[in-house]
């Protein structure tokens, strides 16, 4: 079995997310899209983005441009360990964007995720965070940011509170590792 990672198109990433990720939705904004192929067959993608929080790096003394969020791992049935795929994708991202010092990701407790991929690839667990509220828009529950994007305002929408996600950090340099290992 040969495993190959390379940059992929928006269309390929969108297909993978809509078919093989529980959210069925592409993140908004600038997204780094890394495609995954096994024996020449496209099996999915790993996506990194700045995320929706402009202050994501501030607890670690970092500007937004030095932090990225692993926002999707969208894979159909595949042979390679997911941890190997994620590790290679991180390596590609770091090589392409050496100014990024820290990665952040969240395990979705609503999907019964615990962050096994992050644990297997030596991410650092830092606790839980609450998600933003959800709004009922066009027949489905969406995050507040998406609702605002779609409607221009969330006024008048039905709202429900967010839930807890498990937060993990992955430092990309030794200085950052020393700083966050204390957490």
PDB file of C-alpha atoms in Angstrom:
ATOM      1  CA  UNK A   1       0.000   0.000   0.000  1.00  0.00           C
ATOM      2  CA  UNK A   2       1.417   3.365  -0.990  1.00  0.00           C
ATOM      3  CA  UNK A   3       0.392   6.479   0.911  1.00  0.00           C
ATOM      4  CA  UNK A   4       0.703   9.856  -0.790  1.00  0.00           C
ATOM      5  CA  UNK A   5      -0.149  13.313   0.579  1.00  0.00           C
ATOM      6  CA  UNK A   6      -0.274  16.407  -1.620  1.00  0.00           C
ATOM      7  CA  UNK A   7      -2.122  19.697  -1.894  1.00  0.00           C
ATOM      8  CA  UNK A   8      -5.630  19.195  -3.203  1.00  0.00           C
ATOM      9  CA  UNK A   9      -8.254  21.400  -4.801  1.00  0.00           C
ATOM     10  CA  UNK A  10     -11.130  23.047  -2.976  1.00  0.00           C
ATOM     11  CA  UNK A  11     -13.511  20.802  -4.909  1.00  0.00           C
ATOM     12  CA  UNK A  12     -11.720  17.607  -3.785  1.00  0.00           C
ATOM     13  CA  UNK A  13     -11.638  18.759  -0.157  1.00  0.00           C
ATOM     14  CA  UNK A  14     -15.294  19.767  -0.293  1.00  0.00           C
ATOM     15  CA  UNK A  15     -16.238  16.371  -1.707  1.00  0.00           C
ATOM     16  CA  UNK A  16     -14.328  14.579   1.076  1.00  0.00           C
ATOM     17  CA  UNK A  17     -15.851  16.723   3.820  1.00  0.00           C
ATOM     18  CA  UNK A  18     -19.401  16.432   2.481  1.00  0.00           C
ATOM     19  CA  UNK A  19     -19.128  12.655   2.078  1.00  0.00           C
ATOM     20  CA  UNK A  20     -16.760  11.473   4.832  1.00  0.00           C
ATOM     21  CA  UNK A  21     -16.854  13.999   7.707  1.00  0.00           C
ATOM     22  CA  UNK A  22     -19.668  14.121  10.233  1.00  0.00           C
ATOM     23  CA  UNK A  23     -20.111  17.907   9.876  1.00  0.00           C
ATOM     24  CA  UNK A  24     -20.781  17.670   6.116  1.00  0.00           C
ATOM     25  CA  UNK A  25     -19.588  21.293   5.824  1.00  0.00           C
ATOM     26  CA  UNK A  26     -16.437  23.028   4.613  1.00  0.00           C
ATOM     27  CA  UNK A  27     -14.918  25.588   6.971  1.00  0.00           C
ATOM     28  CA  UNK A  28     -15.160  29.208   5.851  1.00  0.00           C
ATOM     29  CA  UNK A  29     -12.134  31.415   5.238  1.00  0.00           C
ATOM     30  CA  UNK A  30      -8.629  30.486   4.151  1.00  0.00           C
ATOM     31  CA  UNK A  31      -8.060  26.743   4.381  1.00  0.00           C
ATOM     32  CA  UNK A  32      -4.950  24.657   3.719  1.00  0.00           C
ATOM     33  CA  UNK A  33      -6.159  21.517   1.947  1.00  0.00           C
ATOM     34  CA  UNK A  34      -4.014  18.395   2.020  1.00  0.00           C
ATOM     35  CA  UNK A  35      -5.294  15.455  -0.001  1.00  0.00           C
ATOM     36  CA  UNK A  36      -4.663  11.824   0.855  1.00  0.00           C
ATOM     37  CA  UNK A  37      -4.191   9.063  -1.734  1.00  0.00           C
ATOM     38  CA  UNK A  38      -3.685   5.337  -1.163  1.00  0.00           C
ATOM     39  CA  UNK A  39      -2.513   3.291  -4.128  1.00  0.00           C
ATOM     40  CA  UNK A  40      -3.547   6.219  -6.352  1.00  0.00           C
ATOM     41  CA  UNK A  41      -7.110   6.356  -4.939  1.00  0.00           C
ATOM     42  CA  UNK A  42      -8.260   9.631  -3.317  1.00  0.00           C
ATOM     43  CA  UNK A  43      -9.322   8.682   0.231  1.00  0.00           C
ATOM     44  CA  UNK A  44      -9.834  12.097   1.811  1.00  0.00           C
ATOM     45  CA  UNK A  45      -8.194  15.185   3.189  1.00  0.00           C
ATOM     46  CA  UNK A  46      -6.818  16.962   6.236  1.00  0.00           C
ATOM     47  CA  UNK A  47      -7.696  20.657   6.531  1.00  0.00           C
ATOM     48  CA  UNK A  48      -6.006  23.418   8.514  1.00  0.00           C
ATOM     49  CA  UNK A  49      -7.354  26.963   8.901  1.00  0.00           C
ATOM     50  CA  UNK A  50      -7.094  30.021  11.099  1.00  0.00           C
ATOM     51  CA  UNK A  51     -10.352  29.033  12.742  1.00  0.00           C
ATOM     52  CA  UNK A  52     -13.155  31.332  13.731  1.00  0.00           C
ATOM     53  CA  UNK A  53     -11.542  32.911  16.794  1.00  0.00           C
ATOM     54  CA  UNK A  54      -9.335  35.891  15.925  1.00  0.00           C
ATOM     55  CA  UNK A  55      -7.815  35.711  19.437  1.00  0.00           C
ATOM     56  CA  UNK A  56      -6.970  32.010  19.222  1.00  0.00           C
ATOM     57  CA  UNK A  57      -3.256  32.598  19.873  1.00  0.00           C
ATOM     58  CA  UNK A  58      -3.536  35.241  22.581  1.00  0.00           C
ATOM     59  CA  UNK A  59      -3.520  32.808  25.559  1.00  0.00           C
ATOM     60  CA  UNK A  60      -0.114  31.645  24.285  1.00  0.00           C
ATOM     61  CA  UNK A  61       1.292  35.088  23.447  1.00  0.00           C
ATOM     62  CA  UNK A  62       0.975  34.473  19.704  1.00  0.00           C
ATOM     63  CA  UNK A  63      -0.590  36.558  16.944  1.00  0.00           C
ATOM     64  CA  UNK A  64      -3.227  34.836  14.822  1.00  0.00           C
ATOM     65  CA  UNK A  65      -0.784  34.278  11.949  1.00  0.00           C
ATOM     66  CA  UNK A  66       1.376  31.989  14.129  1.00  0.00           C
ATOM     67  CA  UNK A  67      -1.489  29.639  15.032  1.00  0.00           C
ATOM     68  CA  UNK A  68      -3.514  27.281  12.866  1.00  0.00           C
ATOM     69  CA  UNK A  69      -6.395  25.011  13.701  1.00  0.00           C
ATOM     70  CA  UNK A  70      -6.729  21.455  12.448  1.00  0.00           C
ATOM     71  CA  UNK A  71     -10.366  21.798  11.388  1.00  0.00           C
ATOM     72  CA  UNK A  72     -11.188  18.577   9.496  1.00  0.00           C
ATOM     73  CA  UNK A  73      -9.923  15.037   9.036  1.00  0.00           C
ATOM     74  CA  UNK A  74     -12.263  13.689   6.356  1.00  0.00           C
ATOM     75  CA  UNK A  75     -11.404  10.169   5.272  1.00  0.00           C
ATOM     76  CA  UNK A  76     -13.295   7.313   3.698  1.00  0.00           C
ATOM     77  CA  UNK A  77     -12.250   3.772   4.523  1.00  0.00           C
ATOM     78  CA  UNK A  78      -8.459   3.641   4.310  1.00  0.00           C
ATOM     79  CA  UNK A  79      -5.532   1.409   5.241  1.00  0.00           C
ATOM     80  CA  UNK A  80      -2.934   3.789   6.695  1.00  0.00           C
ATOM     81  CA  UNK A  81      -3.288   4.715  10.369  1.00  0.00           C
ATOM     82  CA  UNK A  82      -5.030   8.076  10.753  1.00  0.00           C
ATOM     83  CA  UNK A  83      -2.271   9.145  13.145  1.00  0.00           C
ATOM     84  CA  UNK A  84       0.312   8.616  10.367  1.00  0.00           C
ATOM     85  CA  UNK A  85      -1.796  10.659   7.935  1.00  0.00           C
ATOM     86  CA  UNK A  86      -2.211  13.519  10.407  1.00  0.00           C
ATOM     87  CA  UNK A  87       1.515  13.497  11.265  1.00  0.00           C
ATOM     88  CA  UNK A  88       2.476  13.757   7.605  1.00  0.00           C
ATOM     89  CA  UNK A  89      -0.065  16.520   7.023  1.00  0.00           C
ATOM     90  CA  UNK A  90       1.370  18.490   9.963  1.00  0.00           C
ATOM     91  CA  UNK A  91       4.858  18.082   8.493  1.00  0.00           C
ATOM     92  CA  UNK A  92       3.648  19.403   5.118  1.00  0.00           C
ATOM     93  CA  UNK A  93       1.919  22.388   6.729  1.00  0.00           C
ATOM     94  CA  UNK A  94       4.974  23.264   8.825  1.00  0.00           C
ATOM     95  CA  UNK A  95       7.287  23.012   5.806  1.00  0.00           C
ATOM     96  CA  UNK A  96       4.984  25.251   3.735  1.00  0.00           C
ATOM     97  CA  UNK A  97       4.293  27.733   6.577  1.00  0.00           C
ATOM     98  CA  UNK A  98       7.318  27.771   8.920  1.00  0.00           C
ATOM     99  CA  UNK A  99       5.958  30.823  10.771  1.00  0.00           C
ATOM    100  CA  UNK A 100       3.190  28.757  12.338  1.00  0.00           C
ATOM    101  CA  UNK A 101       4.288  27.837  15.853  1.00  0.00           C
ATOM    102  CA  UNK A 102       1.219  26.186  17.318  1.00  0.00           C
ATOM    103  CA  UNK A 103      -1.644  23.992  16.149  1.00  0.00           C
ATOM    104  CA  UNK A 104      -4.936  23.737  17.997  1.00  0.00           C
ATOM    105  CA  UNK A 105      -7.691  21.198  17.556  1.00  0.00           C
ATOM    106  CA  UNK A 106     -10.852  20.142  19.308  1.00  0.00           C
ATOM    107  CA  UNK A 107     -12.405  16.722  19.843  1.00  0.00           C
ATOM    108  CA  UNK A 108     -16.171  16.962  19.445  1.00  0.00           C
ATOM    109  CA  UNK A 109     -17.871  15.425  22.486  1.00  0.00           C
ATOM    110  CA  UNK A 110     -21.237  15.607  20.686  1.00  0.00           C
ATOM    111  CA  UNK A 111     -19.801  12.978  18.299  1.00  0.00           C
ATOM    112  CA  UNK A 112     -18.398  10.939  21.194  1.00  0.00           C
ATOM    113  CA  UNK A 113     -14.878  11.901  20.133  1.00  0.00           C
ATOM    114  CA  UNK A 114     -12.188  11.828  22.803  1.00  0.00           C
ATOM    115  CA  UNK A 115      -9.222  12.960  20.715  1.00  0.00           C
ATOM    116  CA  UNK A 116      -7.630   9.551  20.190  1.00  0.00           C
ATOM    117  CA  UNK A 117      -5.890  10.830  17.024  1.00  0.00           C
ATOM    118  CA  UNK A 118      -4.401  13.729  19.000  1.00  0.00           C
ATOM    119  CA  UNK A 119      -3.315  11.455  21.840  1.00  0.00           C
ATOM    120  CA  UNK A 120      -1.682   9.063  19.355  1.00  0.00           C
ATOM    121  CA  UNK A 121       0.280  11.907  17.744  1.00  0.00           C
ATOM    122  CA  UNK A 122       1.455  13.515  21.022  1.00  0.00           C
ATOM    123  CA  UNK A 123      -0.788  16.555  21.133  1.00  0.00           C
ATOM    124  CA  UNK A 124      -1.078  18.152  24.564  1.00  0.00           C
ATOM    125  CA  UNK A 125      -4.473  17.982  26.292  1.00  0.00           C
ATOM    126  CA  UNK A 126      -5.428  21.298  27.909  1.00  0.00           C
ATOM    127  CA  UNK A 127      -9.025  20.729  29.036  1.00  0.00           C
ATOM    128  CA  UNK A 128     -12.458  21.512  27.694  1.00  0.00           C
ATOM    129  CA  UNK A 129     -13.998  24.618  26.176  1.00  0.00           C
ATOM    130  CA  UNK A 130     -17.587  25.599  25.475  1.00  0.00           C
ATOM    131  CA  UNK A 131     -18.645  26.084  21.876  1.00  0.00           C
ATOM    132  CA  UNK A 132     -20.555  29.141  20.764  1.00  0.00           C
ATOM    133  CA  UNK A 133     -24.343  28.887  20.679  1.00  0.00           C
ATOM    134  CA  UNK A 134     -26.173  27.342  17.742  1.00  0.00           C
ATOM    135  CA  UNK A 135     -28.988  28.926  15.708  1.00  0.00           C
ATOM    136  CA  UNK A 136     -31.670  27.198  13.675  1.00  0.00           C
ATOM    137  CA  UNK A 137     -31.220  28.426  10.104  1.00  0.00           C
ATOM    138  CA  UNK A 138     -32.716  27.000   6.924  1.00  0.00           C
ATOM    139  CA  UNK A 139     -33.765  23.760   8.568  1.00  0.00           C
ATOM    140  CA  UNK A 140     -30.592  22.940  10.509  1.00  0.00           C
ATOM    141  CA  UNK A 141     -28.579  23.948  13.563  1.00  0.00           C
ATOM    142  CA  UNK A 142     -25.488  26.009  12.686  1.00  0.00           C
ATOM    143  CA  UNK A 143     -22.847  27.790  14.719  1.00  0.00           C
ATOM    144  CA  UNK A 144     -23.426  31.450  15.472  1.00  0.00           C
ATOM    145  CA  UNK A 145     -20.723  32.585  13.031  1.00  0.00           C
ATOM    146  CA  UNK A 146     -22.272  30.568  10.191  1.00  0.00           C
ATOM    147  CA  UNK A 147     -25.744  31.873  11.032  1.00  0.00           C
ATOM    148  CA  UNK A 148     -24.465  35.457  10.932  1.00  0.00           C
ATOM    149  CA  UNK A 149     -22.711  34.742   7.630  1.00  0.00           C
ATOM    150  CA  UNK A 150     -25.838  33.257   6.070  1.00  0.00           C
ATOM    151  CA  UNK A 151     -28.356  35.785   7.393  1.00  0.00           C
ATOM    152  CA  UNK A 152     -26.343  38.903   8.212  1.00  0.00           C
ATOM    153  CA  UNK A 153     -27.719  38.731  11.781  1.00  0.00           C
ATOM    154  CA  UNK A 154     -28.904  36.133  14.265  1.00  0.00           C
ATOM    155  CA  UNK A 155     -31.762  38.311  15.520  1.00  0.00           C
ATOM    156  CA  UNK A 156     -35.015  36.374  15.478  1.00  0.00           C
ATOM    157  CA  UNK A 157     -33.455  32.922  15.112  1.00  0.00           C
ATOM    158  CA  UNK A 158     -34.076  30.069  17.518  1.00  0.00           C
ATOM    159  CA  UNK A 159     -31.001  29.555  19.673  1.00  0.00           C
ATOM    160  CA  UNK A 160     -29.603  26.692  21.729  1.00  0.00           C
ATOM    161  CA  UNK A 161     -26.501  26.723  23.916  1.00  0.00           C
ATOM    162  CA  UNK A 162     -23.207  25.270  22.783  1.00  0.00           C
ATOM    163  CA  UNK A 163     -21.548  22.216  24.316  1.00  0.00           C
ATOM    164  CA  UNK A 164     -18.096  21.150  25.488  1.00  0.00           C
ATOM    165  CA  UNK A 165     -15.223  20.225  23.189  1.00  0.00           C
ATOM    166  CA  UNK A 166     -11.900  18.768  24.288  1.00  0.00           C
ATOM    167  CA  UNK A 167      -8.976  21.042  23.411  1.00  0.00           C
ATOM    168  CA  UNK A 168      -5.545  19.858  22.264  1.00  0.00           C
ATOM    169  CA  UNK A 169      -2.380  21.783  21.344  1.00  0.00           C
ATOM    170  CA  UNK A 170       0.526  20.776  19.115  1.00  0.00           C
ATOM    171  CA  UNK A 171       3.673  22.938  19.349  1.00  0.00           C
ATOM    172  CA  UNK A 172       5.800  23.226  16.225  1.00  0.00           C
ATOM    173  CA  UNK A 173       8.996  24.435  17.882  1.00  0.00           C
ATOM    174  CA  UNK A 174      10.887  23.619  21.097  1.00  0.00           C
ATOM    175  CA  UNK A 175      10.273  27.004  22.728  1.00  0.00           C
ATOM    176  CA  UNK A 176       6.516  26.680  22.218  1.00  0.00           C
ATOM    177  CA  UNK A 177       6.595  23.070  23.492  1.00  0.00           C
ATOM    178  CA  UNK A 178       8.294  24.197  26.731  1.00  0.00           C
ATOM    179  CA  UNK A 179       5.728  26.968  27.178  1.00  0.00           C
ATOM    180  CA  UNK A 180       2.627  24.798  26.734  1.00  0.00           C
ATOM    181  CA  UNK A 181       3.867  21.621  28.417  1.00  0.00           C
ATOM    182  CA  UNK A 182       3.328  23.497  31.677  1.00  0.00           C
ATOM    183  CA  UNK A 183      -0.395  23.508  30.899  1.00  0.00           C
TER     184      UNK A 183
END
